[in-house]
Amino acid sequence: MTQKSLTPIRFENAVWEGHLSSESTPQVEVQYLGEQLPDVELIPDDEGWVLRIPVPSSAVSEGVQCFLICDTITGEKLGEFTVIAGSPAADDLRAEVALLRAELDMLKSAFRRSQVS
């Protein structure tokens, strides 16, 4: 049994697309807020499958929206993607990056102190 591999292609006009490598016909579902998304398409191509996921307009709102892509037969997580929108998202991301930088600086200082001792 071969491993399935999902590679993002593009996100355009409210449709996320990815390439799914799989020898057999995959059974895929996409979860958003715990619900299965309708109208997910698998289109065969020469090297596997093109996965097309229409993003509902309700998901285009302020904050971070996460989509989980799973194989329904094995329950295996194949991938995920997120949609980030709105001004609060920018503030959240800046705050998160600032926190990560502060933690990194703290670790660097602790490391340097341990090297001097």
Coordinates of N, CA, C and O in Angstrom, one line a residue:
M1 N 0.9 -1.2 0.0 CA 0.0 0.0 0.0 C 0.9 1.2 0.0 O 1.8 1.4 0.8
T2 N 0.6 2.1 -0.9 CA 1.5 3.3 -1.0 C 0.9 4.5 -0.2 O -0.3 4.5 0.0
Q3 N 1.8 5.3 0.2 CA 1.4 6.5 1.0 C 0.8 7.5 0.1 O 1.3 7.8 -1.0
K4 N -0.2 8.1 0.5 CA -0.9 9.2 -0.2 C -0.1 10.5 0.1 O 0.3 10.7 1.2
S5 N 0.0 11.4 -0.9 CA 0.7 12.7 -0.7 C -0.1 13.8 -1.3 O -0.5 13.7 -2.5
L6 N -0.4 14.8 -0.5 CA -1.2 16.0 -0.9 C -0.3 17.2 -1.1 O 0.4 17.6 -0.1
T7 N -0.2 17.8 -2.2 CA 0.6 19.0 -2.5 C -0.3 20.1 -2.9 O -1.1 20.0 -3.9
P8 N -0.2 21.3 -2.2 CA -1.1 22.4 -2.5 C -0.7 22.9 -3.9 O 0.5 23.0 -4.3
I9 N -1.7 23.4 -4.7 CA -1.4 24.0 -6.0 C -1.7 25.5 -5.9 O -0.8 26.3 -6.2
R10 N -2.9 25.8 -5.6 CA -3.3 27.2 -5.5 C -4.6 27.4 -4.7 O -5.3 26.5 -4.5
F11 N -4.8 28.7 -4.4 CA -6.1 29.1 -3.7 C -6.5 30.3 -4.5 O -5.9 31.4 -4.3
E12 N -7.5 30.2 -5.3 CA -8.0 31.3 -6.2 C -9.5 31.2 -6.4 O -10.0 30.1 -6.5
N13 N -10.1 32.4 -6.4 CA -11.5 32.5 -6.6 C -12.3 31.6 -5.7 O -13.3 30.9 -6.1
A14 N -11.9 31.6 -4.4 CA -12.6 30.8 -3.4 C -12.6 29.3 -3.6 O -13.4 28.6 -3.1
V15 N -11.6 28.8 -4.4 CA -11.4 27.4 -4.6 C -10.0 27.0 -4.3 O -9.0 27.5 -4.9
W16 N -9.8 26.1 -3.3 CA -8.5 25.6 -2.9 C -8.2 24.4 -3.8 O -9.1 23.5 -3.9
E17 N -7.0 24.3 -4.4 CA -6.7 23.1 -5.2 C -5.4 22.5 -4.8 O -4.5 23.2 -4.4
G18 N -5.3 21.2 -4.8 CA -4.1 20.5 -4.5 C -4.0 19.2 -5.3 O -5.0 18.8 -6.0
H19 N -2.8 18.7 -5.4 CA -2.6 17.4 -6.2 C -2.4 16.3 -5.2 O -1.6 16.4 -4.2
L20 N -3.2 15.2 -5.4 CA -3.2 14.1 -4.5 C -2.6 12.9 -5.2 O -3.1 12.5 -6.3
S21 N -1.4 12.4 -4.7 CA -0.8 11.2 -5.3 C -1.4 10.0 -4.7 O -1.3 9.8 -3.4
S22 N -2.0 9.1 -5.5 CA -2.6 7.9 -4.9 C -2.8 7.0 -6.1 O -3.3 7.4 -7.2
E23 N -2.4 5.7 -5.9 CA -2.6 4.7 -7.0 C -4.1 4.3 -7.1 O -4.5 4.1 -8.3
S24 N -4.8 4.2 -6.1 CA -6.2 3.9 -6.1 C -7.1 5.1 -6.0 O -6.6 6.2 -5.6
T25 N -8.4 5.0 -6.3 CA -9.3 6.1 -6.2 C -9.4 6.5 -4.7 O -9.9 5.7 -3.9
P26 N -9.0 7.7 -4.3 CA -9.1 8.1 -2.9 C -10.6 8.5 -2.5 O -11.3 8.9 -3.4
Q27 N -10.9 8.3 -1.3 CA -12.1 8.8 -0.7 C -11.8 9.9 0.2 O -11.1 9.7 1.3
V28 N -12.1 11.1 -0.1 CA -11.6 12.3 0.7 C -12.8 13.1 1.2 O -13.8 13.2 0.6
E29 N -12.6 13.6 2.4 CA -13.6 14.5 3.0 C -12.9 15.7 3.6 O -11.7 15.6 4.0
V30 N -13.5 16.9 3.6 CA -13.0 18.1 4.1 C -13.9 18.6 5.2 O -15.1 18.7 5.0
Q31 N -13.3 18.8 6.4 CA -14.0 19.2 7.6 C -13.7 20.7 7.8 O -12.6 21.2 7.7
Y32 N -14.8 21.5 8.1 CA -14.7 22.9 8.5 C -15.7 23.1 9.6 O -16.9 22.8 9.5
L33 N -15.2 23.5 10.8 CA -16.0 23.7 12.0 C -16.8 22.4 12.3 O -17.9 22.4 12.7
G34 N -16.1 21.3 12.1 CA -16.7 20.0 12.5 C -17.7 19.4 11.5 O -18.3 18.4 11.8
E35 N -17.9 20.1 10.4 CA -18.9 19.7 9.4 C -18.2 19.4 8.1 O -17.2 20.0 7.8
Q36 N -18.7 18.4 7.4 CA -18.1 18.0 6.1 C -18.6 19.0 5.1 O -19.8 19.3 5.0
L37 N -17.6 19.5 4.3 CA -17.9 20.4 3.2 C -18.5 19.7 2.0 O -18.0 18.6 1.6
P38 N -19.5 20.2 1.4 CA -20.1 19.6 0.2 C -19.3 20.1 -1.1 O -18.5 21.0 -1.0
D39 N -19.6 19.5 -2.2 CA -19.0 19.8 -3.5 C -17.5 19.7 -3.6 O -16.9 20.4 -4.5
V40 N -16.9 18.9 -2.8 CA -15.5 18.6 -3.0 C -15.3 17.7 -4.2 O -16.0 16.7 -4.4
E41 N -14.4 18.1 -5.1 CA -14.2 17.3 -6.3 C -12.8 16.6 -6.4 O -11.8 17.2 -6.0
L42 N -12.8 15.4 -6.9 CA -11.5 14.7 -7.2 C -11.5 14.5 -8.7 O -12.4 13.8 -9.3
I43 N -10.5 15.0 -9.4 CA -10.5 14.9 -10.9 C -9.2 14.2 -11.2 O -8.1 14.6 -10.8
P44 N -9.3 13.0 -11.9 CA -8.1 12.3 -12.3 C -7.3 13.0 -13.3 O -7.8 13.8 -14.1
D45 N -5.9 12.9 -13.1 CA -5.0 13.5 -14.0 C -3.9 12.4 -14.3 O -4.0 11.3 -13.8
D46 N -2.9 12.7 -15.0 CA -1.9 11.7 -15.4 C -1.1 11.2 -14.2 O -0.6 10.1 -14.3
E47 N -0.9 12.0 -13.2 CA -0.1 11.6 -12.1 C -0.8 11.4 -10.8 O -0.2 11.3 -9.7
G48 N -2.1 11.3 -10.8 CA -2.9 11.1 -9.6 C -4.2 11.8 -9.7 O -5.0 11.5 -10.6
W49 N -4.5 12.7 -8.8 CA -5.8 13.4 -8.7 C -5.7 14.8 -8.3 O -4.8 15.2 -7.6
V50 N -6.5 15.6 -8.9 CA -6.6 17.1 -8.5 C -7.8 17.2 -7.6 O -8.9 16.7 -7.9
L51 N -7.5 17.7 -6.4 CA -8.5 17.9 -5.4 C -9.0 19.4 -5.4 O -8.1 20.3 -5.3
R52 N -10.2 19.6 -5.6 CA -10.8 21.0 -5.7 C -11.8 21.1 -4.5 O -12.7 20.4 -4.4
I53 N -11.5 22.2 -3.7 CA -12.4 22.4 -2.5 C -12.9 23.8 -2.6 O -12.2 24.8 -2.4
P54 N -14.2 24.0 -2.9 CA -14.8 25.3 -2.8 C -14.9 25.7 -1.4 O -15.5 25.0 -0.5
V55 N -14.4 26.9 -1.1 CA -14.5 27.5 0.3 C -15.8 28.2 0.4 O -16.1 29.2 -0.4
P56 N -16.6 27.9 1.4 CA -17.9 28.6 1.5 C -17.7 30.0 1.9 O -16.8 30.4 2.6
S57 N -18.6 30.9 1.5 CA -18.5 32.3 1.8 C -18.6 32.6 3.3 O -18.0 33.6 3.7
S58 N -19.2 31.7 4.0 CA -19.3 31.9 5.5 C -17.9 31.8 6.1 O -17.7 32.2 7.2
A59 N -17.0 31.1 5.4 CA -15.6 30.9 6.0 C -14.7 32.1 5.7 O -13.6 32.2 6.2
V60 N -15.2 33.0 4.9 CA -14.4 34.2 4.6 C -14.9 35.3 5.6 O -15.8 36.1 5.2
S61 N -14.3 35.3 6.8 CA -14.7 36.2 7.8 C -13.5 36.5 8.7 O -12.4 35.8 8.5
E62 N -13.6 37.4 9.6 CA -12.4 37.8 10.4 C -11.9 36.6 11.2 O -12.7 35.8 11.7
G63 N -10.6 36.6 11.3 CA -10.0 35.5 12.1 C -9.4 34.4 11.2 O -9.1 34.6 10.0
V64 N -9.1 33.3 11.9 CA -8.4 32.2 11.2 C -9.4 31.1 11.1 O -10.0 30.6 12.0
Q65 N -9.6 30.6 9.8 CA -10.5 29.5 9.5 C -9.7 28.3 9.1 O -8.8 28.4 8.2
C66 N -9.8 27.1 9.7 CA -9.0 26.0 9.4 C -9.9 24.9 8.7 O -11.0 24.6 9.1
F67 N -9.3 24.3 7.7 CA -9.9 23.2 6.9 C -9.0 21.9 7.0 O -7.8 22.0 6.8
L68 N -9.6 20.8 7.3 CA -8.9 19.6 7.5 C -9.3 18.6 6.4 O -10.5 18.4 6.2
I69 N -8.3 18.0 5.7 CA -8.5 17.1 4.6 C -8.1 15.7 5.0 O -7.0 15.5 5.5
C70 N -9.1 14.8 5.0 CA -8.9 13.4 5.5 C -9.3 12.4 4.5 O -10.1 12.6 3.6
D71 N -8.6 11.2 4.6 CA -9.0 10.0 3.8 C -10.1 9.3 4.6 O -9.9 9.0 5.8
T72 N -11.3 9.2 4.0 CA -12.4 8.6 4.8 C -12.3 7.1 5.0 O -12.9 6.6 5.9
I73 N -11.5 6.4 4.2 CA -11.3 5.0 4.4 C -10.4 4.7 5.5 O -10.7 3.9 6.4
T74 N -9.2 5.3 5.6 CA -8.2 5.1 6.6 C -8.3 6.0 7.8 O -7.8 5.7 8.8
G75 N -9.0 7.1 7.6 CA -9.1 8.1 8.7 C -7.8 9.0 8.8 O -7.7 9.8 9.6
E76 N -6.9 8.7 7.8 CA -5.6 9.4 7.8 C -5.8 10.9 7.4 O -6.6 11.2 6.5
K77 N -5.1 11.8 8.1 CA -5.1 13.2 7.8 C -4.1 13.4 6.6 O -3.0 13.0 6.6
L78 N -4.7 13.9 5.5 CA -3.9 14.1 4.3 C -3.3 15.5 4.2 O -2.2 15.7 3.6
G79 N -3.9 16.5 4.9 CA -3.4 17.8 4.9 C -4.4 18.8 5.5 O -5.5 18.4 6.0
E80 N -4.1 20.1 5.4 CA -4.9 21.1 5.9 C -4.6 22.4 5.2 O -3.5 22.5 4.6
F81 N -5.5 23.4 5.3 CA -5.2 24.7 4.9 C -6.0 25.7 5.7 O -6.9 25.3 6.4
T82 N -5.5 26.9 5.8 CA -6.1 28.0 6.6 C -6.4 29.2 5.8 O -5.7 29.5 4.8
V83 N -7.5 29.9 6.1 CA -7.8 31.2 5.5 C -7.8 32.2 6.7 O -8.5 32.0 7.7
I84 N -7.0 33.2 6.5 CA -6.8 34.3 7.5 C -7.3 35.6 6.9 O -6.9 36.0 5.8
A85 N -8.2 36.3 7.6 CA -8.8 37.5 7.1 C -9.1 38.5 8.2 O -9.2 38.1 9.4
G86 N -9.1 39.8 7.8 CA -9.5 40.8 8.8 C -8.4 41.4 9.5 O -7.3 40.9 9.6
S87 N -8.7 42.6 10.0 CA -7.6 43.3 10.8 C -7.2 42.7 12.1 O -6.1 42.7 12.5
P88 N -8.2 42.0 12.8 CA -7.7 41.3 14.1 C -6.7 40.2 13.8 O -5.9 40.0 14.6
A89 N -6.8 39.6 12.6 CA -5.9 38.5 12.3 C -4.5 39.1 12.2 O -3.5 38.5 12.7
A90 N -4.3 40.3 11.6 CA -3.0 40.9 11.5 C -2.4 41.2 12.9 O -1.3 40.9 13.2
D91 N -3.3 41.7 13.8 CA -2.8 42.0 15.1 C -2.4 40.7 15.9 O -1.4 40.6 16.6
D92 N -3.3 39.6 15.7 CA -3.0 38.4 16.3 C -1.7 37.8 15.8 O -0.9 37.3 16.6
L93 N -1.4 37.8 14.5 CA -0.2 37.3 14.0 C 1.0 38.1 14.5 O 2.1 37.5 14.8
R94 N 0.9 39.4 14.5 CA 2.0 40.2 15.0 C 2.3 40.0 16.4 O 3.5 39.9 16.9
A95 N 1.3 39.8 17.2 CA 1.5 39.5 18.7 C 2.1 38.1 18.8 O 3.0 38.0 19.7
E96 N 1.7 37.2 18.0 CA 2.3 35.8 18.1 C 3.7 35.8 17.7 O 4.6 35.2 18.4
V97 N 4.1 36.6 16.6 CA 5.5 36.7 16.2 C 6.3 37.4 17.3 O 7.4 37.0 17.6
A98 N 5.8 38.4 17.9 CA 6.5 39.2 18.9 C 6.7 38.2 20.1 O 7.8 38.3 20.7
L99 N 5.7 37.4 20.5 CA 5.9 36.5 21.6 C 7.0 35.4 21.2 O 7.9 35.2 22.1
L100 N 7.0 34.9 20.0 CA 8.0 34.0 19.6 C 9.4 34.6 19.6 O 10.4 34.0 20.1
R101 N 9.5 35.8 19.2 CA 10.8 36.5 19.2 C 11.3 36.7 20.6 O 12.5 36.5 20.9
A102 N 10.4 37.1 21.5 CA 10.8 37.3 22.9 C 11.2 36.0 23.6 O 12.2 36.0 24.3
E103 N 10.5 34.9 23.3 CA 10.9 33.6 23.8 C 12.3 33.2 23.2 O 13.1 32.6 24.0
L104 N 12.5 33.4 22.0 CA 13.8 33.1 21.3 C 14.9 33.9 22.0 O 16.0 33.4 22.3
D105 N 14.7 35.2 22.2 CA 15.7 36.0 22.9 C 16.0 35.5 24.3 O 17.2 35.5 24.7
M106 N 15.0 35.1 25.0 CA 15.1 34.6 26.3 C 16.0 33.3 26.3 O 16.9 33.1 27.1
L107 N 15.7 32.4 25.3 CA 16.5 31.2 25.2 C 17.9 31.5 24.8 O 18.9 30.8 25.3
K108 N 18.2 32.4 23.9 CA 19.5 32.8 23.5 C 20.3 33.3 24.7 O 21.5 33.0 24.9
S109 N 19.7 34.2 25.5 CA 20.3 34.7 26.7 C 20.7 33.6 27.7 O 21.8 33.5 28.2
A110 N 19.7 32.7 27.9 CA 20.0 31.5 28.8 C 21.1 30.7 28.3 O 22.0 30.2 29.1
F111 N 21.1 30.4 27.0 CA 22.2 29.6 26.4 C 23.6 30.3 26.6 O 24.5 29.6 26.9
R112 N 23.6 31.6 26.3 CA 24.9 32.3 26.4 C 25.4 32.3 27.9 O 26.6 32.2 28.1
R113 N 24.4 32.5 28.8 CA 24.8 32.4 30.3 C 25.4 31.0 30.6 O 26.4 30.9 31.4
S114 N 24.8 30.0 30.1 CA 25.3 28.6 30.4 C 26.7 28.4 29.7 O 27.4 27.6 30.3
Q115 N 27.0 29.0 28.6 CA 28.3 28.9 28.0 C 29.4 29.6 28.8 O 30.5 29.1 28.8
V116 N 29.0 30.7 29.4 CA 30.0 31.5 30.2 C 30.4 30.8 31.5 O 31.5 30.8 31.9
S117 N 29.4 30.1 32.1 CA 29.6 29.5 33.4 C 30.6 28.3 33.3 O 30.8 27.6 32.5

